[in-house]
Each structure stands twice: as structure tokens, then as C-alpha cells.
Amino acid sequence: MSEPSPENLSEKLFAPRPTSKETSNLVKIAHVRSGKVNNALDGESETGWYRVLRRPQWIWQGVDPIELEAVLARIASAKSPRTSEHLLDTVIGYKPGNWTYEWSQLGADYQKQARLLINDGEKLKASELLLKASTHYSIAAYPYIKGDQLADQAELQANQSYREAIELRPHDMRTINVKYEGKNFEAFIHLPRTDKLLPTVIVSGGLDTLQCDLWRLYEDYLGPAGYAMVTLDMPSVGHCDRWNLTEDTSRLHQALLQQIRDVPWVDHHKVAMLGLRMGGNAAIRLGFMEPTRLKTCISLGGAIHSVLTQPKLIEQIPRMYLDVLASRMGKNGQSETSIISHLPAWSLKHQGILGRRRIDMPMLGISLKNDPVCPESDNQLIALSSYGGKAITLPEKPIHDGYHRSLTTVVEWLNEQLGE
């Protein structure tokens, strides 16, 4: 039997389902209030929106700013029923004005353009458009709350477009199937070359990031510097959604690290880990769990201690992120107080990992100035807990310069620690 065409697959995936629940109505936290964020890494809470709008990151990933605002305008002006009439991005059902619908339409447009180029033999240009399709489908699924049927279908399309894009490019991406607790999860390895063993960086984003969102990090920074990049999702997200998030944030990363010795192309004497937001927590934790298998660990804006333990910072958590946390822990339907009561257990200081002893491995804590999730004190805690460790705070503005400086600093650090 022949495979269905991608267009037919898309039509089948997004066929109307009367049982599909709207994203903001899935978790149902009792007695919830909503804080606000406004920073370069997380985006901005805007009045009238359930989702935190991550304009800087989406633009950095390749979303056209004009298209971005046009999508938000269509969502805002929709006349269809909403779960909450005061929240613009809560249109019910897969129809115009629904968040997943509007972003998926753009993803489908880029897919179609890419296939025309493939037919014309323009493989590299087609791959760029497929990467754009992947990005738009990923945003359609954001913030990846479990049980969101429409988001799950958009995520499937994001991963399919990503794989198709990589296959058209001149370097290789392979998959690594990792066994853990009787189940498997999938990690991606990106290779700038395959004729020698490569120093390798394991990378994880936050709780609202998919592996395919990390492409620019490889394309613009790690790949050109000669590093292989292995990505994996955090527990409870993407390919790792079969495991709930616990205070042992690095357990899947540890399973991957132990298996990476058997992966061709990887110089297992030169492996580092880089984590963003909650991925930063996992990266630093992994360094203490596996000090002999890693050369260095880097936290970029990591949720290390303060945001997990200080009431003033916890009060700033927007409702969307409370829903994300509840979803990741498998705590739907509980009170806000119950959800927040779990956060201190994730603090690496409360776990006795940071602040009590030094590890014989240089670790880097890096963030942008005035970051509410990762204050300078958290980076200092990382630096003081490792021999040769370092804490760096970079200017937050201009935003895109902040991104670039952060990642350039990461590559410089990797060159120092993994170099000959």
C-alpha cells in the first residue's frame, strides 16, 4: 500500500474532532492566579493572551516578523467562541482564529513551497523552507501540554518536516534510540562531518521546547565550530513525554550519556552538556552525577535555585507556565499551591548538589542581565561549586545581540574545555 502524501496526511491529522479540547482548558488548576514575565528568553505576557508570546525567540528561529504579527492579528480578531472570552488565543476547535490552526496554515504553506523546489532540484532551498515549516508547526503546538490533540498533531508535522529538511542537507542527522525503564526515547545527533570522531555537545531546552527548535544553535554555532550536537527532550516533552518530570531532571540525559559510548562519530572523551532553562538544571545536575563522562557542563539561563524557592519569583510565574508545570508533573486538576509546593525539590541547592562541595570539572553559568529565572547569584553558585568554574552575565539588550553573545560565549568556553 502506498504512503499517504504529506498533504493528505495533514488533512487527516487535522480533521475536525468534536472531542478536541482547547489548550487553556486542559489542566484546570484550581484557585489559579497569573503572574507576568517580560524577558529575552521567555518572551512577554500580554494582557488578553493565555500564551506567553515569544516574539524574540520565534524571530531568531526564522519566523518572519510581519507574518508573526499577521497571525496574532487573525487570532485576535476571530469571532468564533472562546474558552475564555477575555483570552484571545482560546478559540475552540480547529478553525480560523484557533492558535494551532493559524500557525499550522503557515507551516503547510512552507511545506508546499518546499515540495515545488524539490521537484525543481533545489534541495538546499527546499530544506530551508521545510525548516521554516517545522518551526511554524512547533509554534502551533506550543506550549505542548499533554492531552492537547491538535497540538500533538502539529508536533507530529513539526518533526516530519524537520526530518525531511535534514535529509536534503549536505551533512548528516541520525537518530539514537535510548532504552530507559523498559521504554525507548529518541535523540537526534547532528554531524558536521563523518570522517572522524567529533567532540560532542548534548543539548536540551526548557519545558516548552522541542528538539527541532534547537536547529539554529547547530546551524550557526556548534556545527561551524566542528561540534556534533545531540539533542533530547526534557522528561514529559516531545519524544520523552512518557516520563513525568521529577526532581531527577537529568535521568534521561544520564541514560543517553551512558549509551553514547556506543555511538559512532562521537569522541566519548570529549562530551559536554548544554542546557537552557530547565535544561540548564539537568545539565548541571548531570555534571555531578557523571563527572568522569563529561568534560564540562553549561547552564544558559538555567532554573537552578532562586526561581524554584523564592516566593517573589514564584509569584511571577504566568498561568500558562503553571499549566505547563502541572502537565509535566502529571498533576492536572490540583491547586496552584500544590503545584508550587513541588518546586523547591528541583532546586539543586536544596538537593545538596550545589554549594556543599566542588566538583573536579569546570562548569559555566551564563545568563542575560535582569533574568528573573536565573539571577547572577545562581550562576555564582554554579561557578563556586566547580573547580575552574565561571559565571557570566551578559547585557540583555539589544535582544538579538544578547542571543548571539550568549551562544558565542558558549562556543568559546567549549573550545577551551574540549580543545586539543
XYZ file of C-alpha atoms in Angstrom:
420
model
C 0.000 0.000 0.000
C 1.403 3.422 -0.926
C 2.195 6.008 1.744
C -0.273 8.918 2.014
C 1.026 12.200 0.627
C 2.061 14.817 3.234
C -0.876 16.984 2.134
C -3.341 14.135 2.677
C -1.654 13.314 5.981
C -2.141 16.906 7.103
C -5.826 16.839 6.150
C -6.292 13.573 8.020
C -4.412 14.699 11.110
C -6.278 17.958 11.496
C -9.735 16.675 10.588
C -12.292 18.265 12.941
C -12.793 16.365 16.163
C -15.706 17.331 18.375
C -13.840 15.977 21.405
C -10.710 18.125 20.922
C -10.307 20.341 23.983
C -8.911 23.852 23.728
C -5.393 24.208 25.196
C -6.152 26.561 28.088
C -8.940 24.247 29.290
C -6.854 21.083 29.705
C -5.039 21.344 33.034
C -7.727 23.044 35.178
C -5.582 24.262 38.079
C -7.806 25.274 40.973
C -7.506 28.721 42.601
C -5.021 29.903 39.997
C -3.783 33.450 39.583
C -1.397 34.617 36.878
C 1.904 36.427 37.104
C 3.676 38.119 34.201
C 7.034 37.761 32.506
C 8.899 40.028 30.140
C 12.419 38.923 29.282
C 14.500 37.906 26.302
C 14.473 34.154 26.888
C 10.844 33.571 27.875
C 9.044 36.266 25.921
C 6.293 38.540 27.162
C 2.995 38.125 28.969
C 0.458 40.344 27.236
C -2.972 41.267 28.542
C -5.617 39.234 26.760
C -3.369 36.285 25.851
C -3.140 32.887 27.545
C 0.193 32.037 25.944
C 3.401 33.877 26.711
C 4.339 35.406 23.341
C 7.931 34.566 22.486
C 8.483 37.007 19.631
C 12.291 37.360 20.006
C 12.893 33.617 20.017
C 10.487 32.885 17.172
C 12.075 35.590 15.012
C 15.526 34.237 15.893
C 14.315 30.799 14.778
C 13.362 32.231 11.389
C 9.749 33.410 11.684
C 9.066 36.492 9.555
C 8.109 39.363 11.933
C 5.379 40.603 9.573
C 3.862 37.121 9.264
C 4.074 36.722 13.030
C 2.049 39.871 13.680
C -0.426 38.928 10.951
C -1.075 35.565 12.637
C -1.582 37.209 16.021
C -3.951 39.744 14.417
C -6.053 36.972 12.852
C -6.277 35.206 16.202
C -7.189 38.419 18.000
C -9.928 39.397 15.520
C -11.617 35.972 15.279
C -15.350 35.937 16.048
C -15.588 32.230 16.960
C -16.413 31.095 20.519
C -13.543 31.054 23.003
C -12.976 29.087 26.202
C -12.349 32.430 27.920
C -13.737 35.474 26.146
C -11.044 37.671 27.712
C -8.224 35.471 26.328
C -7.759 35.913 22.585
C -5.873 32.685 21.875
C -8.548 30.347 23.251
C -10.712 29.879 20.143
C -12.322 26.439 20.381
C -11.852 23.923 17.551
C -9.553 23.660 14.547
C -10.819 26.686 12.623
C -9.701 30.231 11.708
C -8.644 32.088 14.832
C -7.559 28.956 16.689
C -3.861 29.114 17.665
C -2.937 25.703 16.293
C -4.915 26.281 13.094
C -3.351 29.641 12.223
C 0.249 28.579 12.797
C -0.296 25.226 11.070
C -1.602 27.010 7.965
C 1.748 28.782 7.652
C 3.590 25.514 8.228
C 1.582 23.853 5.456
C 2.300 26.771 3.086
C 6.040 26.382 3.607
C 5.757 22.622 3.095
C 4.045 23.139 -0.258
C 6.636 25.686 -1.395
C 9.404 23.284 -0.402
C 7.973 20.428 -2.435
C 7.822 22.560 -5.548
C 11.513 23.342 -5.101
C 12.322 19.665 -4.564
C 10.659 18.883 -7.894
C 12.880 21.544 -9.481
C 16.019 20.037 -7.925
C 16.550 22.942 -5.478
C 17.199 20.723 -2.473
C 19.041 23.205 -0.240
C 16.428 25.936 -0.703
C 13.710 23.362 -0.116
C 15.345 22.294 3.134
C 15.316 25.888 4.387
C 11.582 26.097 3.738
C 10.985 22.755 5.442
C 12.864 24.018 8.489
C 10.545 27.022 8.457
C 7.585 24.664 8.209
C 8.903 22.741 11.204
C 9.276 25.934 13.222
C 5.737 27.086 12.449
C 4.245 23.693 13.276
C 6.204 23.676 16.530
C 4.761 27.073 17.466
C 1.331 25.690 16.547
C 1.847 23.028 19.237
C 3.224 25.445 21.863
C 3.192 25.091 24.863
C 2.970 21.294 24.349
C 0.522 20.425 27.110
C -0.278 16.725 27.398
C -3.662 15.690 26.068
C -3.851 18.545 23.552
C -4.884 16.559 20.470
C -4.461 19.376 17.962
C -1.057 20.281 19.397
C 0.039 16.636 19.216
C -0.809 16.580 15.519
C 1.086 19.832 14.894
C 4.069 18.400 16.773
C 3.984 15.326 14.536
C 4.093 17.595 11.491
C 6.949 19.620 13.010
C 9.060 16.502 13.455
C 8.218 15.180 9.982
C 9.182 18.479 8.321
C 12.377 18.579 10.352
C 13.446 15.106 9.262
C 12.649 15.893 5.625
C 14.690 19.094 5.830
C 17.742 17.377 7.294
C 17.671 14.672 4.614
C 18.095 17.369 1.945
C 21.154 18.954 3.542
C 24.809 18.111 2.896
C 25.544 16.855 6.420
C 24.018 14.069 8.433
C 21.437 13.732 11.157
C 20.944 10.320 12.704
C 18.672 9.109 15.475
C 19.771 7.475 18.721
C 17.246 5.173 20.358
C 17.873 5.117 24.095
C 16.435 2.496 26.445
C 15.276 3.591 29.879
C 12.948 1.842 32.339
C 11.817 -0.642 29.708
C 10.843 2.075 27.224
C 12.664 3.894 24.442
C 13.101 7.557 23.630
C 14.676 9.154 20.595
C 17.527 11.641 20.481
C 18.890 13.324 17.330
C 22.597 13.602 16.520
C 23.672 16.295 14.055
C 27.049 15.774 12.391
C 29.084 18.403 10.514
C 31.290 15.581 9.207
C 31.516 11.797 9.484
C 35.157 11.078 8.630
C 36.472 11.472 12.196
C 35.354 11.244 15.812
C 33.877 14.562 16.907
C 33.694 16.416 20.206
C 30.029 16.328 21.090
C 27.582 18.586 22.912
C 24.365 17.201 24.403
C 21.693 19.917 24.325
C 18.288 20.271 25.981
C 15.950 23.234 26.026
C 13.312 24.075 28.595
C 9.938 22.538 29.357
C 8.414 24.441 26.418
C 10.965 23.468 23.759
C 11.122 20.647 21.219
C 14.322 19.173 19.807
C 13.577 20.634 16.392
C 13.563 24.146 17.925
C 17.325 23.897 18.527
C 18.357 23.840 14.874
C 19.720 27.398 14.756
C 22.062 26.602 17.621
C 23.637 23.885 15.492
C 23.461 25.659 12.132
C 25.023 28.946 13.285
C 27.227 27.964 16.212
C 28.027 24.344 17.104
C 28.233 22.910 13.580
C 30.588 25.583 12.167
C 32.791 25.154 15.250
C 33.135 21.437 14.463
C 30.931 20.006 17.199
C 28.399 17.238 16.848
C 25.141 18.172 18.573
C 22.950 15.580 20.277
C 19.505 16.847 21.239
C 16.951 15.271 23.519
C 13.723 16.476 25.020
C 13.216 17.043 28.709
C 11.198 14.411 30.584
C 7.468 14.885 29.800
C 8.087 16.738 26.490
C 8.204 15.589 22.866
C 9.883 12.218 22.372
C 10.277 11.904 26.167
C 6.637 12.513 27.042
C 6.210 9.054 28.561
C 8.112 10.143 31.664
C 6.795 12.763 34.070
C 9.114 15.479 35.316
C 10.603 14.824 38.761
C 13.397 16.411 40.772
C 15.746 13.956 38.999
C 15.698 16.183 35.899
C 18.781 14.560 34.360
C 17.836 10.883 34.465
C 17.107 10.576 30.725
C 20.236 12.565 29.894
C 22.213 10.171 32.066
C 20.805 7.189 30.179
C 21.769 8.843 26.879
C 25.256 9.693 28.138
C 25.879 6.107 29.200
C 24.784 4.848 25.770
C 26.688 7.449 23.751
C 29.894 5.442 24.129
C 28.471 3.050 21.544
C 27.558 5.765 19.031
C 29.896 6.040 16.026
C 31.255 9.524 15.194
C 31.322 10.639 18.859
C 34.618 11.173 20.660
C 33.356 9.982 24.035
C 36.412 11.502 25.734
C 35.126 14.950 24.706
C 31.474 15.247 25.632
C 29.806 18.327 27.130
C 26.248 19.217 28.047
C 24.453 22.499 27.422
C 21.013 23.190 28.870
C 18.621 26.115 28.553
C 16.145 26.985 31.332
C 15.092 23.681 32.962
C 17.584 22.024 30.635
C 20.237 24.033 32.498
C 19.109 22.376 35.719
C 19.510 18.979 34.040
C 22.940 19.915 32.635
C 24.461 20.949 35.953
C 22.855 18.024 37.751
C 24.254 15.625 35.148
C 27.738 17.001 35.768
C 27.548 15.905 39.390
C 26.044 12.525 38.505
C 28.585 11.708 35.763
C 31.779 13.687 36.425
C 34.017 11.172 34.658
C 31.992 11.005 31.417
C 31.731 14.767 30.843
C 34.347 17.421 30.244
C 32.143 20.395 31.074
C 28.527 21.453 31.656
C 26.902 24.755 30.753
C 23.708 26.301 32.055
C 22.215 29.035 29.867
C 19.594 30.891 31.899
C 19.038 27.744 33.940
C 16.306 27.278 36.554
C 18.801 26.313 39.229
C 17.622 27.534 42.647
C 16.156 31.012 43.149
C 13.079 30.813 40.899
C 12.224 27.453 42.465
C 12.403 28.622 46.078
C 11.786 32.368 46.393
C 8.104 33.389 46.747
C 8.622 36.749 44.995
C 9.950 34.998 41.887
C 7.399 32.186 42.033
C 4.596 34.785 42.087
C 5.766 35.993 38.670
C 5.058 32.627 37.002
C 2.297 33.137 34.388
C -0.721 30.845 34.329
C 0.470 29.203 31.101
C 3.698 28.107 32.793
C 1.785 26.855 35.830
C -0.263 24.729 33.419
C 2.957 23.520 31.779
C 4.456 22.584 35.159
C 1.296 20.739 36.203
C 1.198 18.911 32.872
C 4.866 17.932 33.110
C 4.388 16.554 36.628
C 1.105 14.809 35.799
C -0.748 16.970 38.337
C -3.810 18.098 36.379
C -6.731 19.389 38.437
C -4.693 20.230 41.535
C -4.436 23.623 43.207
C -1.828 26.231 42.410
C -0.469 25.867 45.954
C 0.013 22.144 45.422
C 1.868 22.686 42.134
C 4.166 25.333 43.600
C 4.907 23.225 46.678
C 6.859 20.808 44.447
C 9.239 23.426 43.033
C 11.788 23.585 45.887
C 12.541 19.884 45.367
C 14.018 20.792 41.962
C 16.473 23.278 43.477
C 19.991 21.909 43.031
C 20.987 23.682 46.236
C 18.181 22.045 48.224
C 19.189 18.681 46.729
C 22.671 19.179 48.200
C 24.262 19.206 44.755
C 25.366 22.848 44.655
C 27.001 24.820 47.467
C 28.338 21.980 49.600
C 31.279 20.647 47.626
C 33.268 21.328 44.497
C 33.270 19.042 41.522
C 36.516 18.494 39.615
C 35.009 19.729 36.355
C 34.768 23.310 35.060
C 31.142 24.411 34.726
C 29.767 27.615 33.219
C 26.705 29.508 34.397
C 25.626 32.154 31.895
C 22.568 34.396 31.643
C 21.368 37.783 30.478
C 21.182 40.679 32.930
C 17.960 41.021 34.953
C 16.876 37.470 34.171
C 14.182 36.572 36.760
C 14.660 32.836 36.235
C 18.442 32.818 36.555
C 19.825 35.676 38.689
C 23.563 36.243 38.975
C 23.596 34.500 42.371
C 22.590 31.198 40.741
C 25.435 31.424 38.234
C 27.857 32.213 41.055
C 26.620 29.113 42.865
C 27.463 27.036 39.779
C 30.911 28.608 39.459
C 31.774 28.157 43.132
C 30.722 24.500 43.033
C 33.235 23.532 40.351
C 37.000 23.835 40.027
C 37.653 26.161 37.107
C 34.005 27.194 37.038
C 32.854 30.560 35.760
C 29.791 32.811 35.969
C 28.987 35.266 33.177
C 26.188 37.830 32.927
C 25.689 39.498 29.554
C 23.662 42.617 28.646
C 20.031 41.802 27.861
C 19.665 44.415 25.114
C 19.600 44.529 22.215
C 17.819 41.173 22.427
C 19.241 39.534 19.292
C 22.726 40.691 20.231
C 22.156 39.087 23.628
C 21.310 35.760 21.976
C 24.358 35.961 19.747
C 26.741 36.952 22.530
C 25.445 34.174 24.774
C 25.975 31.473 22.168
C 29.320 32.874 21.030
C 30.437 32.755 24.665
C 29.241 29.150 24.894
C 31.322 28.160 21.845
C 34.395 29.941 23.236
C 34.008 28.032 26.501
C 33.590 24.726 24.645
C 36.733 25.440 22.640
C 38.658 25.952 25.880
C 37.348 22.799 27.548
C 37.128 20.390 24.606
C 40.045 21.644 22.531
C 43.202 19.704 21.874
